[in-house]
PDB file of N, CA and C in Angstrom:
ATOM      1  N   MET A  54     255.506  13.019  83.821  1.00 54.00           N
ATOM      2  CA  MET A  54     255.865  14.501  83.491  1.00 54.00           C
ATOM      3  C   MET A  54     255.488  14.840  82.072  1.00 54.00           C
ATOM      4  N   ASN A  55     254.598  15.804  81.856  1.00 57.00           N
ATOM      5  CA  ASN A  55     254.312  16.354  80.658  1.00 57.00           C
ATOM      6  C   ASN A  55     255.328  17.128  79.861  1.00 57.00           C
ATOM      7  N   ASP A  56     255.096  17.474  78.636  1.00 61.00           N
ATOM      8  CA  ASP A  56     256.087  18.233  77.937  1.00 61.00           C
ATOM      9  C   ASP A  56     256.321  19.633  78.294  1.00 61.00           C
ATOM     10  N   LYS A  57     255.101  20.317  78.907  1.00 59.00           N
ATOM     11  CA  LYS A  57     255.488  21.759  79.599  1.00 59.00           C
ATOM     12  C   LYS A  57     256.180  21.503  80.671  1.00 59.00           C
ATOM     13  N   GLU A  58     255.917  20.740  81.617  1.00 58.00           N
ATOM     14  CA  GLU A  58     256.729  20.634  82.793  1.00 58.00           C
ATOM     15  C   GLU A  58     258.160  20.155  82.394  1.00 58.00           C
ATOM     16  N   LEU A  59     258.346  19.207  81.324  1.00 63.00           N
ATOM     17  CA  LEU A  59     259.712  18.958  81.096  1.00 63.00           C
ATOM     18  C   LEU A  59     260.463  20.116  80.410  1.00 63.00           C
ATOM     19  N   PHE A  60     259.782  20.819  79.707  1.00 59.00           N
ATOM     20  CA  PHE A  60     260.462  22.147  79.026  1.00 59.00           C
ATOM     21  C   PHE A  60     260.905  23.229  80.250  1.00 59.00           C
ATOM     22  N   LEU A  61     260.011  23.584  81.191  1.00 61.00           N
ATOM     23  CA  LEU A  61     260.259  24.417  82.160  1.00 61.00           C
ATOM     24  C   LEU A  61     261.126  23.752  83.253  1.00 61.00           C
ATOM     25  N   GLY A  62     261.167  22.640  83.513  1.00 58.00           N
ATOM     26  CA  GLY A  62     262.083  21.965  84.302  1.00 58.00           C
ATOM     27  C   GLY A  62     263.514  22.053  83.809  1.00 58.00           C
ATOM     28  N   SER A  63     263.646  22.074  82.442  1.00 58.00           N
ATOM     29  CA  SER A  63     264.726  21.733  81.767  1.00 58.00           C
ATOM     30  C   SER A  63     265.262  23.205  81.390  1.00 58.00           C
ATOM     31  N   TYR A  64     264.476  24.178  81.627  1.00 58.00           N
ATOM     32  CA  TYR A  64     264.927  25.697  81.241  1.00 58.00           C
ATOM     33  C   TYR A  64     266.019  26.332  81.830  1.00 58.00           C
ATOM     34  N   PHE A  65     266.522  25.820  83.029  1.00 62.00           N
ATOM     35  CA  PHE A  65     267.818  26.180  83.655  1.00 62.00           C
ATOM     36  C   PHE A  65     268.914  25.242  83.292  1.00 62.00           C
ATOM     37  N   ASP A  66     268.688  23.785  82.925  1.00 63.00           N
ATOM     38  CA  ASP A  66     269.683  22.951  82.537  1.00 63.00           C
ATOM     39  C   ASP A  66     270.647  23.751  81.486  1.00 63.00           C
ATOM     40  N   LYS A  67     271.647  22.808  81.079  1.00 68.00           N
ATOM     41  CA  LYS A  67     272.724  23.276  80.094  1.00 68.00           C
ATOM     42  C   LYS A  67     272.129  23.353  78.785  1.00 68.00           C
ATOM     43  N   LYS A  68     271.246  22.105  78.270  1.00 74.00           N
ATOM     44  CA  LYS A  68     270.551  21.989  77.190  1.00 74.00           C
ATOM     45  C   LYS A  68     269.228  22.142  77.278  1.00 74.00           C
ATOM     46  N   ARG A  69     268.798  23.047  76.339  1.00 75.00           N
ATOM     47  CA  ARG A  69     267.305  23.118  76.311  1.00 75.00           C
ATOM     48  C   ARG A  69     266.851  23.636  74.798  1.00 75.00           C
ATOM     49  N   PRO A  70     265.757  23.540  74.257  1.00 83.00           N
ATOM     50  CA  PRO A  70     265.317  23.880  72.853  1.00 83.00           C
ATOM     51  C   PRO A  70     265.179  25.373  72.868  1.00 83.00           C
ATOM     52  N   LEU A  71     265.536  25.934  71.845  1.00 85.00           N
ATOM     53  CA  LEU A  71     265.378  27.331  71.741  1.00 85.00           C
ATOM     54  C   LEU A  71     263.917  27.696  71.391  1.00 85.00           C
ATOM     55  N   THR A  72     263.629  28.843  72.065  1.00 90.00           N
ATOM     56  CA  THR A  72     261.968  29.247  71.854  1.00 90.00           C
ATOM     57  C   THR A  72     262.004  30.003  70.431  1.00 90.00           C
ATOM     58  N   VAL A  73     260.771  30.123  69.960  1.00 94.00           N
ATOM     59  CA  VAL A  73     260.676  30.931  68.635  1.00 94.00           C
ATOM     60  C   VAL A  73     261.258  32.234  68.667  1.00 94.00           C
ATOM     61  N   ILE A  74     260.910  32.976  70.023  1.00 95.00           N
ATOM     62  CA  ILE A  74     261.205  34.383  70.297  1.00 95.00           C
ATOM     63  C   ILE A  74     262.748  34.346  70.156  1.00 95.00           C
ATOM     64  N   GLU A  75     263.579  33.539  70.641  1.00 93.00           N
ATOM     65  CA  GLU A  75     265.117  33.450  70.685  1.00 93.00           C
ATOM     66  C   GLU A  75     265.598  33.225  69.165  1.00 93.00           C
ATOM     67  N   ILE A  76     264.836  32.327  68.471  1.00 95.00           N
ATOM     68  CA  ILE A  76     265.336  32.239  67.167  1.00 95.00           C
ATOM     69  C   ILE A  76     265.073  33.469  66.232  1.00 95.00           C
ATOM     70  N   PHE A  77     264.060  34.112  66.299  1.00 97.00           N
ATOM     71  CA  PHE A  77     263.552  35.352  65.970  1.00 97.00           C
ATOM     72  C   PHE A  77     264.520  36.410  66.180  1.00 97.00           C
ATOM     73  N   HIS A  78     265.054  36.400  67.422  1.00 97.00           N
ATOM     74  CA  HIS A  78     266.046  37.383  67.813  1.00 97.00           C
ATOM     75  C   HIS A  78     267.400  37.228  67.128  1.00 97.00           C
ATOM     76  N   ILE A  79     267.822  35.908  66.986  1.00 95.00           N
ATOM     77  CA  ILE A  79     269.154  35.541  66.393  1.00 95.00           C
ATOM     78  C   ILE A  79     268.845  36.099  64.887  1.00 95.00           C
ATOM     79  N   VAL A  80     267.933  35.531  64.403  1.00 97.00           N
ATOM     80  CA  VAL A  80     267.713  35.911  62.842  1.00 97.00           C
ATOM     81  C   VAL A  80     267.713  37.342  62.439  1.00 97.00           C
ATOM     82  N   SER A  81     266.885  38.143  63.432  1.00 96.00           N
ATOM     83  CA  SER A  81     266.649  39.566  63.201  1.00 96.00           C
ATOM     84  C   SER A  81     268.113  40.156  63.479  1.00 96.00           C
ATOM     85  N   SER A  82     268.869  39.831  64.364  1.00 93.00           N
ATOM     86  CA  SER A  82     270.373  40.368  64.583  1.00 93.00           C
ATOM     87  C   SER A  82     271.279  40.240  63.436  1.00 93.00           C
ATOM     88  N   ILE A  83     271.148  38.792  62.879  1.00 92.00           N
ATOM     89  CA  ILE A  83     271.919  38.821  61.905  1.00 92.00           C
ATOM     90  C   ILE A  83     271.607  39.717  60.432  1.00 92.00           C
ATOM     91  N   GLN A  84     270.250  39.711  60.364  1.00 95.00           N
ATOM     92  CA  GLN A  84     269.854  40.687  59.344  1.00 95.00           C
ATOM     93  C   GLN A  84     270.138  42.201  59.604  1.00 95.00           C
ATOM     94  N   THR A  85     270.005  42.458  60.648  1.00 92.00           N
ATOM     95  CA  THR A  85     270.558  43.967  61.046  1.00 92.00           C
ATOM     96  C   THR A  85     272.121  44.145  60.847  1.00 92.00           C
ATOM     97  N   ASN A  86     272.704  43.194  61.202  1.00 91.00           N
ATOM     98  CA  ASN A  86     274.270  43.188  60.832  1.00 91.00           C
ATOM     99  C   ASN A  86     274.588  43.425  59.430  1.00 91.00           C
ATOM    100  N   LEU A  87     273.901  42.446  58.492  1.00 92.00           N
ATOM    101  CA  LEU A  87     274.309  42.575  57.224  1.00 92.00           C
ATOM    102  C   LEU A  87     273.870  43.921  56.415  1.00 92.00           C
ATOM    103  N   ILE A  88     272.800  44.355  56.882  1.00 94.00           N
ATOM    104  CA  ILE A  88     272.253  45.518  56.390  1.00 94.00           C
ATOM    105  C   ILE A  88     273.179  46.719  56.820  1.00 94.00           C
ATOM    106  N   ALA A  89     273.599  46.817  58.099  1.00 91.00           N
ATOM    107  CA  ALA A  89     274.518  47.869  58.512  1.00 91.00           C
ATOM    108  C   ALA A  89     275.886  47.706  57.725  1.00 91.00           C
ATOM    109  N   LYS A  90     276.301  46.403  57.661  1.00 92.00           N
ATOM    110  CA  LYS A  90     277.685  46.371  56.884  1.00 92.00           C
ATOM    111  C   LYS A  90     277.547  46.886  55.501  1.00 92.00           C
ATOM    112  N   ASP A  91     276.577  46.669  54.865  1.00 93.00           N
ATOM    113  CA  ASP A  91     276.342  46.999  53.432  1.00 93.00           C
ATOM    114  C   ASP A  91     275.928  48.611  53.386  1.00 93.00           C
ATOM    115  N   LEU A  92     275.420  49.139  54.398  1.00 94.00           N
ATOM    116  CA  LEU A  92     275.064  50.497  54.464  1.00 94.00           C
ATOM    117  C   LEU A  92     276.278  51.389  54.776  1.00 94.00           C
ATOM    118  N   ILE A  93     277.066  50.715  55.574  1.00 92.00           N
ATOM    119  CA  ILE A  93     278.460  51.521  55.846  1.00 92.00           C
ATOM    120  C   ILE A  93     279.379  51.594  54.542  1.00 92.00           C
ATOM    121  N   LEU A  94     279.428  50.288  53.897  1.00 93.00           N
ATOM    122  CA  LEU A  94     280.201  50.266  52.587  1.00 93.00           C
ATOM    123  C   LEU A  94     279.652  51.344  51.717  1.00 93.00           C
ATOM    124  N   GLY A  95     278.460  51.355  51.648  1.00 94.00           N
ATOM    125  CA  GLY A  95     277.889  52.703  50.528  1.00 94.00           C
ATOM    126  C   GLY A  95     278.384  53.985  50.979  1.00 94.00           C
ATOM    127  N   PHE A  96     278.145  54.014  52.176  1.00 95.00           N
ATOM    128  CA  PHE A  96     278.585  55.665  52.857  1.00 95.00           C
ATOM    129  C   PHE A  96     280.163  55.610  52.491  1.00 95.00           C
ATOM    130  N   ALA A  97     280.929  54.544  52.804  1.00 94.00           N
ATOM    131  CA  ALA A  97     282.284  54.859  52.593  1.00 94.00           C
ATOM    132  C   ALA A  97     282.781  54.962  51.089  1.00 94.00           C
ATOM    133  N   GLN A  98     281.895  54.342  50.217  1.00 94.00           N
ATOM    134  CA  GLN A  98     282.277  54.714  48.746  1.00 94.00           C
ATOM    135  C   GLN A  98     281.954  56.054  48.395  1.00 94.00           C
ATOM    136  N   THR A  99     281.071  56.600  48.944  1.00 95.00           N
ATOM    137  CA  THR A  99     280.840  58.123  48.516  1.00 95.00           C
ATOM    138  C   THR A  99     281.293  59.143  49.458  1.00 95.00           C
ATOM    139  N   ALA A 100     282.064  58.608  50.376  1.00 94.00           N
ATOM    140  CA  ALA A 100     282.743  59.572  51.210  1.00 94.00           C
ATOM    141  C   ALA A 100     283.543  60.701  50.474  1.00 94.00           C
ATOM    142  N   PRO A 101     283.527  61.850  51.036  1.00 94.00           N
ATOM    143  CA  PRO A 101     284.116  63.117  50.282  1.00 94.00           C
ATOM    144  C   PRO A 101     285.907  63.088  50.606  1.00 94.00           C
ATOM    145  N   SER A 102     286.228  62.300  51.664  1.00 95.00           N
ATOM    146  CA  SER A 102     287.631  62.300  51.940  1.00 95.00           C
ATOM    147  C   SER A 102     288.293  60.909  52.186  1.00 95.00           C
ATOM    148  N   GLN A 103     289.470  60.720  52.190  1.00 95.00           N
ATOM    149  CA  GLN A 103     290.070  59.305  52.333  1.00 95.00           C
ATOM    150  C   GLN A 103     289.991  59.230  53.815  1.00 95.00           C
ATOM    151  N   GLU A 104     290.140  60.366  54.871  1.00 96.00           N
ATOM    152  CA  GLU A 104     290.074  59.997  56.238  1.00 96.00           C
ATOM    153  C   GLU A 104     288.569  59.607  56.585  1.00 96.00           C
ATOM    154  N   ILE A 105     287.577  60.064  55.982  1.00 95.00           N
ATOM    155  CA  ILE A 105     286.123  59.642  56.319  1.00 95.00           C
ATOM    156  C   ILE A 105     285.992  58.146  55.906  1.00 95.00           C
ATOM    157  N   GLN A 106     286.474  58.058  54.560  1.00 95.00           N
ATOM    158  CA  GLN A 106     286.394  56.717  54.002  1.00 95.00           C
ATOM    159  C   GLN A 106     287.107  55.436  55.077  1.00 95.00           C
ATOM    160  N   ALA A 107     288.339  55.876  55.559  1.00 94.00           N
ATOM    161  CA  ALA A 107     289.184  55.114  56.292  1.00 94.00           C
ATOM    162  C   ALA A 107     288.245  54.718  57.573  1.00 94.00           C
ATOM    163  N   PHE A 108     287.840  55.868  58.198  1.00 94.00           N
ATOM    164  CA  PHE A 108     286.917  55.785  59.446  1.00 94.00           C
ATOM    165  C   PHE A 108     285.905  54.626  59.193  1.00 94.00           C
ATOM    166  N   LEU A 109     285.002  54.936  57.998  1.00 93.00           N
ATOM    167  CA  LEU A 109     283.890  53.977  57.923  1.00 93.00           C
ATOM    168  C   LEU A 109     284.286  52.591  57.674  1.00 93.00           C
ATOM    169  N   LEU A 110     285.347  52.549  56.846  1.00 91.00           N
ATOM    170  CA  LEU A 110     285.776  51.015  56.555  1.00 91.00           C
ATOM    171  C   LEU A 110     286.274  50.250  57.807  1.00 91.00           C
ATOM    172  N   LYS A 111     286.945  51.098  58.610  1.00 91.00           N
ATOM    173  CA  LYS A 111     287.288  50.647  59.982  1.00 91.00           C
ATOM    174  C   LYS A 111     286.142  49.959  61.033  1.00 91.00           C
ATOM    175  N   GLY A 112     285.055  50.758  60.877  1.00 87.00           N
ATOM    176  CA  GLY A 112     283.770  50.420  61.404  1.00 87.00           C
ATOM    177  C   GLY A 112     283.238  49.263  60.796  1.00 87.00           C
ATOM    178  N   ARG A 113     283.343  49.129  59.596  1.00 87.00           N
ATOM    179  CA  ARG A 113     282.809  48.055  58.876  1.00 87.00           C
ATOM    180  C   ARG A 113     283.483  46.779  59.355  1.00 87.00           C
ATOM    181  N   ALA A 114     284.570  46.840  59.717  1.00 84.00           N
ATOM    182  CA  ALA A 114     285.693  45.710  59.735  1.00 84.00           C
ATOM    183  C   ALA A 114     285.094  45.313  61.214  1.00 84.00           C
ATOM    184  N   GLY A 115     284.662  46.084  61.911  1.00 81.00           N
ATOM    185  CA  GLY A 115     284.126  45.782  63.452  1.00 81.00           C
ATOM    186  C   GLY A 115     282.929  45.012  63.463  1.00 81.00           C
ATOM    187  N   THR A 116     282.195  45.051  62.272  1.00 76.00           N
ATOM    188  CA  THR A 116     280.969  44.346  62.361  1.00 76.00           C
ATOM    189  C   THR A 116     281.220  42.909  61.798  1.00 76.00           C
ATOM    190  N   ALA A 117     282.321  42.661  61.265  1.00 73.00           N
ATOM    191  CA  ALA A 117     282.760  41.264  60.927  1.00 73.00           C
ATOM    192  C   ALA A 117     283.160  40.608  62.187  1.00 73.00           C
ATOM    193  N   ALA A 118     283.420  41.314  63.315  1.00 68.00           N
ATOM    194  CA  ALA A 118     283.783  40.422  64.500  1.00 68.00           C
ATOM    195  C   ALA A 118     282.540  40.025  65.278  1.00 68.00           C
ATOM    196  N   HIS A 119     281.414  40.579  65.044  1.00 58.00           N
ATOM    197  CA  HIS A 119     280.196  39.953  65.586  1.00 58.00           C
ATOM    198  C   HIS A 119     279.413  38.974  64.809  1.00 58.00           C
TER     199      HIS A 119
END
């Protein structure tokens, strides 16, 4: 059995190597979450009212769960 058959054969098993595309999606998701978290903090710091600031900070706390 060659490497390609081994990879495709183990594609549905419990353990298999991650593909480059899957790794890229994981890294991209982490970067997007970090940017969103910082952007929300910036908007919260410049919010005109305490109510809006509290709403934005609540949303920022939700990004930490992911």
